[in-house]
């Protein structure tokens, strides 16, 4: 029989042995938790380190028992972040990252001409997987362009596959009689659509009016349209002022309105003049006058310096002014020297 007194004594002695021999709060290991976590532990009590979500232990003990010495053993446990699997390469794009470890994110961008199919960023989650599937950079394409009314496709290279890539162009044309407003060249944009389409509008020009002393020819038609042409001419002795052929332009007007200009009579009976760099007799060369626009140089005398110089006169629509310095000889004044024969000044 064991007396109750002995039991009491033994338990007292045991208590004295272990008294003060408790383990302190255990050492902290980064990214881990201790279970249970207390300020002190009895000898024989167990603790376990658990890596926090997103971290895994790499070597080292996880489980400890408070020893009789009251000192926890040295803990070499390391909790390290999980690494999400990824080669780090995005074809036709770029990956922006620091590491592929929990809890970091990576960002994705695509090169010009490619668009991001998928999420622009992904986070490495605590289970070691990405929050979003990795994206791909797909080429930007445009569907065949829609053709504006009264237009045709003049140049379109992707007829076979029916797609165009970023920056590819197509060229539009308007049907006859229609003028283009806008750019004939359209381009596949980064949005996968085409730049603004031009517009084709019907353009009519009024019938040209016949010039005085001349005529105009144009297509025999009930109306005249964009790019139609009219041809002008003048009656004899008249000269066309303007181009012979005019065109109906996109704002419904003709490119020019030529007129017929009259030739000039020359009120001089006899003189030597310069015409196109040559000395000619006015009475022979210009019996029928001169045409509008033509220039004749008259010789004038510089009496003091006893020499001659020239002054120009031009036929302007029937008007011809003889230079003031020019003096016409009477035909019987044969002893006078013609200005044209004098020394040039
Ligand atoms: C990813 O993009 C976010 C938002 O634009 C930015 O705050 C972050 O710094 C970027 N991360 C990297 C690694 O480029
Ligand atoms: C985006 O990518 C997915 C899978 O990678 C593909 O099935 C889908 O057709 C793509 N979407 C576009 C608009 O290209
Ligand atoms: C391209 O489009 C044309 C006209 O819409 C169609 O006839 C042809 O079958 C298409 N080709 C392809 C390869 O889709
Ligand atoms: C028409 O578009 C092309 C290509 O986008 C551009 O190079 C050109 O300058 C444009 N022309 C005009 C007149 O705007
Ligand atoms: C093309 O798409 C972008 C984005 O949706 C839009 O802002 C733009 O106006 C479109 N361009 C044309 C010419 O429709």
Coordinates of C-alpha atoms and ligand atoms in Angstrom, one line a residue:
X1 CA 0.0 0.0 0.0
X2 CA 1.4 3.4 -0.9
X3 CA 0.4 5.9 1.6
X4 CA -1.2 9.1 0.3
X5 CA 1.6 10.9 2.1
X6 CA 4.2 9.3 -0.2
X7 CA 2.3 10.2 -3.3
X8 CA 2.1 13.7 -2.2
X9 CA 5.9 13.7 -1.5
X10 CA 6.8 12.3 -4.8
X11 CA 4.7 14.7 -6.8
X12 CA 6.2 17.5 -4.7
X13 CA 9.8 16.3 -5.6
X14 CA 9.0 15.9 -9.3
X15 CA 7.7 19.4 -9.3
X16 CA 10.8 20.7 -7.7
X17 CA 12.9 19.1 -10.4
X18 CA 11.1 20.7 -13.2
X19 CA 10.3 23.9 -11.5
X20 CA 11.7 26.9 -13.5
X21 CA 12.6 24.6 -16.4
X22 CA 10.1 25.9 -19.0
X23 CA 10.8 26.7 -22.7
X24 CA 10.4 30.4 -23.7
X25 CA 8.5 31.7 -26.7
X26 CA 10.2 30.0 -29.7
X27 CA 12.4 31.7 -32.2
X28 CA 10.6 33.3 -35.1
X29 CA 11.2 31.8 -38.6
X30 CA 10.2 34.2 -41.4
X31 CA 7.0 33.3 -43.3
X32 CA 6.0 30.6 -40.8
X33 CA 3.6 30.2 -37.8
X34 CA 4.2 28.2 -34.6
X35 CA 1.4 26.1 -33.3
X36 CA 0.7 26.5 -30.5
X37 CA 2.2 29.8 -29.9
X38 CA 2.7 30.7 -26.3
X39 CA 5.0 32.7 -24.0
X40 CA 6.3 29.6 -22.3
X41 CA 6.1 25.8 -22.6
X42 CA 6.3 22.9 -20.1
X43 CA 9.0 20.4 -20.6
X44 CA 7.8 17.7 -23.0
X45 CA 5.3 20.1 -24.8
X46 CA 5.4 19.9 -28.6
X47 CA 5.4 22.7 -31.1
X48 CA 5.3 22.6 -34.9
X49 CA 6.3 25.2 -37.4
X50 CA 4.1 25.6 -40.4
X51 CA 5.1 27.7 -43.5
X52 CA 2.6 30.4 -44.3
X53 CA 0.5 30.0 -47.4
X54 CA 2.6 30.6 -50.5
X55 CA 5.8 29.4 -48.8
X56 CA 7.3 25.9 -48.6
X57 CA 9.9 24.6 -46.2
X58 CA 13.3 23.9 -47.6
X59 CA 15.3 21.7 -45.1
X60 CA 15.3 22.0 -41.3
X61 CA 13.1 20.5 -38.7
X62 CA 9.5 21.5 -38.2
X63 CA 8.6 19.7 -35.0
X64 CA 10.2 20.3 -31.6
X65 CA 9.7 19.2 -28.0
X66 CA 10.5 21.4 -25.1
X67 CA 13.6 19.6 -23.6
X68 CA 14.5 19.2 -19.9
X69 CA 17.1 22.0 -20.4
X70 CA 14.3 24.4 -21.2
X71 CA 16.1 25.6 -24.3
X72 CA 14.7 25.0 -27.8
X73 CA 17.1 23.3 -30.2
X74 CA 18.6 25.4 -32.9
X75 CA 16.1 25.8 -35.7
X76 CA 17.4 25.7 -39.3
X77 CA 13.9 25.7 -40.9
X78 CA 13.5 28.0 -44.0
X79 CA 10.2 28.9 -45.5
X80 CA 10.7 30.0 -49.1
X81 CA 8.2 31.5 -51.5
X82 CA 6.7 29.3 -54.1
X83 CA 7.8 29.9 -57.6
X84 CA 5.2 29.9 -60.4
X85 CA 6.3 28.0 -63.5
X86 CA 7.1 30.3 -66.4
X87 CA 9.9 30.5 -68.9
X88 CA 9.6 34.2 -68.9
X89 CA 9.3 34.6 -72.7
X90 CA 6.3 36.1 -74.5
X91 CA 6.6 35.8 -78.2
X92 CA 6.2 39.2 -80.0
X93 CA 5.9 40.9 -76.6
X94 CA 7.7 41.6 -73.4
X95 CA 7.4 40.3 -69.8
X96 CA 7.9 42.8 -67.0
X97 CA 8.8 41.2 -63.7
X98 CA 11.1 41.1 -60.7
X99 CA 10.7 37.4 -59.9
X100 CA 8.2 34.7 -60.6
X101 CA 7.8 34.1 -56.8
X102 CA 4.7 34.4 -54.7
X103 CA 3.3 37.0 -54.2
X104 CA 4.7 38.9 -57.2
X105 CA 3.0 39.9 -60.3
X106 CA 4.2 40.0 -63.9
X107 CA 3.0 42.4 -66.5
X108 CA 2.8 41.7 -70.2
X109 CA 3.0 44.0 -73.2
X110 CA 3.0 43.2 -76.9
X111 CA 5.1 44.6 -79.7
X112 CA 3.7 47.1 -82.2
X113 CA 1.4 45.4 -84.6
X114 CA 0.4 42.8 -82.0
X115 CA -2.4 42.8 -79.5
X116 CA -2.6 41.2 -76.1
X117 CA -4.9 38.2 -76.2
X118 CA -5.5 37.6 -72.5
X119 CA -4.7 39.4 -69.3
X120 CA -2.1 42.2 -69.1
X121 CA -0.8 40.9 -65.8
X122 CA -0.8 37.7 -63.7
X123 CA -0.1 37.2 -60.0
X124 CA 1.8 34.2 -58.6
X125 CA -0.7 32.8 -56.1
X126 CA -0.1 31.0 -52.9
X127 CA -0.8 27.6 -54.5
X128 CA 2.1 28.2 -57.0
X129 CA -0.1 28.9 -59.9
X130 CA -0.8 32.1 -61.9
X131 CA -3.9 34.0 -61.3
X132 CA -4.5 34.3 -65.0
X133 CA -3.5 32.1 -67.9
X134 CA -0.5 33.5 -69.7
X135 CA -1.5 35.7 -72.7
X136 CA -0.4 35.5 -76.2
X137 CA 0.5 38.4 -78.5
X138 CA -1.5 37.9 -81.7
X139 CA -0.9 39.9 -84.9
X140 CA -3.4 42.8 -85.4
X141 CA -5.5 42.2 -88.5
X142 CA -8.2 44.0 -90.3
X143 CA -11.0 42.4 -92.1
X144 CA -11.5 43.4 -95.8
X145 CA -12.3 47.1 -95.9
X146 CA -15.9 48.1 -96.6
X147 CA -16.2 49.8 -99.9
X148 CA -17.8 53.2 -99.9
X149 CA -20.6 53.9 -102.3
X150 CA -19.5 54.6 -105.9
X151 CA -16.0 53.4 -105.0
X152 CA -13.8 50.5 -106.1
X153 CA -10.8 48.8 -104.6
X154 CA -7.8 49.7 -106.8
X155 CA -5.2 48.0 -104.7
X156 CA -5.7 45.4 -102.0
X157 CA -3.1 42.8 -101.5
X158 CA -4.8 40.4 -99.1
X159 CA -7.5 39.1 -101.4
X160 CA -6.5 35.5 -100.7
X161 CA -6.6 35.3 -97.0
X162 CA -9.2 38.1 -96.6
X163 CA -7.2 39.7 -93.8
X164 CA -4.8 42.6 -93.7
X165 CA -2.1 43.1 -91.1
X166 CA -1.3 46.2 -89.1
X167 CA -0.1 49.1 -91.3
X168 CA -1.0 47.4 -94.6
X169 CA -2.7 49.7 -97.0
X170 CA -5.4 49.5 -99.6
X171 CA -6.2 52.1 -102.3
X172 CA -9.7 53.1 -103.3
X173 CA -10.8 54.7 -106.5
X174 CA -14.1 56.4 -107.4
X175 CA -16.3 55.4 -110.3
X176 CA -16.2 57.6 -113.4
X177 CA -18.1 60.9 -112.8
X178 CA -17.4 60.7 -109.0
X179 CA -14.7 62.6 -107.2
X180 CA -13.0 61.5 -104.1
X181 CA -13.2 63.5 -100.9
X182 CA -10.7 62.1 -98.3
X183 CA -7.6 60.0 -98.7
X184 CA -7.6 57.3 -101.4
X185 CA -5.1 55.3 -99.2
X186 CA -6.5 53.5 -96.2
X187 CA -4.4 51.8 -93.6
X188 CA -5.1 48.9 -91.2
X189 CA -4.8 50.5 -87.7
X190 CA -3.8 49.2 -84.3
X191 CA -7.5 48.9 -83.5
X192 CA -8.0 46.4 -86.2
X193 CA -10.1 48.8 -88.3
X194 CA -9.2 50.9 -91.3
X195 CA -8.4 54.6 -91.3
X196 CA -11.3 56.8 -92.3
X197 CA -12.7 55.8 -95.7
X198 CA -12.9 58.5 -98.4
X199 CA -16.2 59.5 -99.9
X200 CA -17.1 59.4 -103.6
X201 CA -19.5 62.2 -104.7
X202 CA -21.0 62.8 -108.1
X203 CA -19.6 66.0 -109.5
X204 CA -21.1 68.0 -112.4
X205 CA -19.7 71.0 -114.1
X206 CA -21.8 73.6 -115.9
X207 CA -21.5 73.7 -119.7
X208 CA -18.6 75.9 -120.6
X209 CA -19.5 79.2 -122.3
X210 CA -18.1 80.0 -125.7
X211 CA -15.5 82.6 -125.6
X212 CA -15.9 85.8 -127.7
X213 CA -14.1 85.4 -131.0
X214 CA -13.6 81.7 -130.4
X215 CA -15.2 78.4 -129.7
X216 CA -15.3 75.5 -127.2
X217 CA -15.8 71.8 -127.7
X218 CA -17.0 69.4 -125.1
X219 CA -18.6 65.9 -125.0
X220 CA -22.1 65.8 -126.5
X221 CA -23.9 64.7 -123.3
X222 CA -26.8 65.7 -121.2
X223 CA -24.4 66.8 -118.5
X224 CA -20.7 67.3 -117.9
X225 CA -19.0 65.4 -115.0
X226 CA -15.8 65.2 -113.0
X227 CA -12.7 64.8 -115.3
X228 CA -14.7 65.6 -118.4
X229 CA -12.7 67.9 -120.7
X230 CA -13.4 70.9 -122.9
X231 CA -11.2 72.2 -125.7
X232 CA -10.9 75.9 -126.5
X233 CA -9.9 77.6 -129.7
X234 CA -10.0 81.1 -131.2
X235 CA -10.9 82.6 -134.5
X236 CA -8.1 83.8 -136.8
X237 CA -6.0 86.7 -135.5
X238 CA -7.2 86.0 -132.0
X239 CA -5.0 84.2 -129.4
X240 CA -6.2 81.9 -126.6
X241 CA -5.3 83.2 -123.2
X242 CA -5.3 80.1 -121.1
X243 CA -4.9 76.4 -121.7
X244 CA -6.4 74.8 -124.7
X245 CA -7.8 71.9 -122.6
X246 CA -9.6 72.4 -119.4
X247 CA -11.0 69.8 -117.0
X248 CA -14.0 69.5 -114.8
X249 CA -12.7 69.6 -111.2
X250 CA -13.9 68.0 -108.0
X251 CA -15.7 71.1 -106.7
X252 CA -17.8 71.4 -109.9
X253 CA -15.7 74.1 -111.6
X254 CA -13.5 74.1 -114.7
X255 CA -9.8 74.2 -114.2
X256 CA -9.6 77.4 -116.3
X257 CA -11.8 79.8 -118.4
X258 CA -9.7 80.7 -121.4
X259 CA -10.6 83.7 -123.5
X260 CA -9.6 84.9 -126.9
X261 CA -7.5 88.0 -127.1
X262 CA -7.3 90.3 -130.1
X263 CA -4.2 91.0 -132.2
X264 CA -2.8 94.5 -132.6
X265 CA -2.3 96.8 -135.6
X266 CA 1.0 98.6 -135.5
X267 CA 0.7 102.3 -136.2
X268 CA 4.2 102.6 -137.6
X269 CA 4.8 102.6 -141.3
X270 CA 8.5 101.9 -141.4
X271 CA 11.1 101.0 -138.8
X272 CA 13.7 98.4 -138.0
X273 CA 12.8 96.7 -134.7
X274 CA 14.0 93.7 -132.7
X275 CA 11.7 90.7 -132.7
X276 CA 12.7 87.5 -131.0
X277 CA 16.3 88.7 -130.9
X278 CA 16.5 89.5 -134.6
X279 CA 16.4 92.8 -136.5
X280 CA 13.4 92.9 -138.8
X281 CA 11.5 95.5 -140.9
X282 CA 8.3 96.2 -139.2
X283 CA 6.6 97.0 -142.5
X284 CA 7.4 93.5 -143.9
X285 CA 7.0 91.4 -140.8
X286 CA 3.9 92.9 -139.2
X287 CA 1.7 93.9 -142.2
X288 CA -1.2 92.1 -140.5
X289 CA -0.4 93.3 -137.1
X290 CA 0.9 91.2 -134.2
X291 CA -0.7 88.6 -132.0
X292 CA -1.8 89.2 -128.5
X293 CA 1.1 88.7 -126.1
X294 CA 3.9 89.3 -128.6
X295 CA 6.6 91.7 -127.8
X296 CA 8.5 94.0 -130.2
X297 CA 11.6 96.1 -129.1
X298 CA 11.9 99.5 -130.7
X299 CA 15.2 101.4 -131.1
X300 CA 15.4 104.8 -129.6
X301 CA 18.2 107.4 -129.9
X302 CA 20.1 108.8 -127.0
X303 CA 21.0 112.2 -128.6
X304 CA 23.5 113.3 -126.0
X305 CA 25.5 110.1 -126.0
X306 CA 24.9 109.5 -129.7
X307 CA 23.9 105.9 -129.3
X308 CA 20.8 103.8 -129.3
X309 CA 18.9 101.6 -126.9
X310 CA 15.7 99.6 -127.1
X311 CA 12.3 99.7 -125.4
X312 CA 9.7 97.0 -125.5
X313 CA 6.1 97.2 -126.5
X314 CA 3.6 94.3 -126.1
X315 CA 0.3 93.6 -127.8
X316 CA -2.3 93.3 -125.1
X317 CA -5.7 92.3 -126.4
X318 CA -5.7 94.8 -129.3
X319 CA -3.8 97.5 -127.5
X320 CA -0.3 98.4 -128.6
X321 CA 1.6 101.4 -127.3
X322 CA 4.6 102.6 -129.2
X323 CA 7.4 103.5 -126.7
X324 CA 7.5 107.3 -126.3
X325 CA 11.2 107.5 -127.1
X326 CA 10.7 106.0 -130.6
X327 CA 10.7 108.5 -133.4
X328 CA 9.4 107.4 -136.8
X329 CA 11.4 108.8 -139.8
X330 CA 9.5 110.4 -142.6
X331 CA 10.2 108.2 -145.6
X332 CA 11.9 111.1 -147.5
X333 CA 14.3 111.9 -144.7
X334 CA 16.9 109.7 -146.2
X335 CA 19.9 111.6 -144.8
X336 CA 19.0 110.7 -141.2
X337 CA 20.6 107.7 -139.6
X338 CA 18.1 105.1 -138.4
X339 CA 18.3 104.6 -134.6
X340 CA 18.8 100.9 -135.3
X341 CA 22.0 101.6 -137.1
X342 CA 23.6 103.6 -134.3
X343 CA 26.0 102.3 -131.8
X344 CA 24.3 100.6 -128.9
X345 CA 24.6 102.5 -125.6
Ligands
LIG1 C1 2.9 46.0 -63.4 O1 1.9 47.1 -63.7 C2 1.5 47.7 -62.5 C3 0.3 48.6 -62.9 O2 0.7 49.3 -64.0 C4 2.6 48.4 -61.9 O3 2.2 49.1 -60.7 C5 3.7 47.4 -61.5 O4 4.8 48.1 -61.0 C6 4.1 46.6 -62.8 N1 5.0 45.6 -62.4 C7 6.1 45.3 -63.1 C8 7.0 44.2 -62.5 O5 6.4 45.9 -64.0
LIG2 C1 -7.1 34.4 -77.9 O1 -6.4 33.2 -77.6 C2 -7.3 32.1 -77.4 C3 -6.4 31.0 -76.9 O2 -5.1 31.3 -76.9 C4 -7.9 31.8 -78.7 O3 -8.7 30.6 -78.6 C5 -8.7 32.9 -79.2 O4 -9.2 32.7 -80.5 C6 -7.9 34.2 -79.2 N1 -8.7 35.3 -79.5 C7 -8.5 36.1 -80.5 C8 -9.5 37.2 -80.6 O5 -7.6 36.0 -81.2
LIG3 C1 -12.5 36.1 -99.2 O1 -13.7 36.9 -99.5 C2 -14.3 36.6 -100.7 C3 -15.4 37.6 -100.9 O2 -16.0 37.9 -99.7 C4 -14.8 35.2 -100.7 O3 -15.4 34.9 -101.9 C5 -13.6 34.2 -100.4 O4 -14.1 32.9 -100.3 C6 -12.9 34.6 -99.2 N1 -11.7 33.8 -99.1 C7 -11.3 33.3 -97.9 C8 -10.0 32.5 -98.0 O5 -11.9 33.4 -96.9
LIG4 C1 -3.0 59.5 -97.2 O1 -2.7 58.5 -96.3 C2 -1.4 58.1 -96.4 C3 -1.2 56.8 -95.6 O2 -1.9 56.9 -94.4 C4 -0.5 59.2 -96.0 O3 0.9 58.8 -96.1 C5 -0.7 60.4 -96.8 O4 0.0 61.5 -96.4 C6 -2.2 60.8 -96.8 N1 -2.4 61.8 -97.8 C7 -3.1 62.9 -97.6 C8 -3.3 63.8 -98.7 O5 -3.6 63.1 -96.5
LIG5 C1 -11.3 52.3 -85.1 O1 -11.5 51.8 -83.8 C2 -11.2 52.7 -82.8 C3 -11.3 52.0 -81.4 O2 -12.5 51.3 -81.4 C4 -12.1 54.0 -82.8 O3 -11.8 54.9 -81.8 C5 -11.9 54.6 -84.2 O4 -12.8 55.7 -84.3 C6 -12.1 53.6 -85.3 N1 -11.7 54.2 -86.6 C7 -12.6 54.3 -87.6 C8 -12.1 55.0 -88.8 O5 -13.7 53.9 -87.6

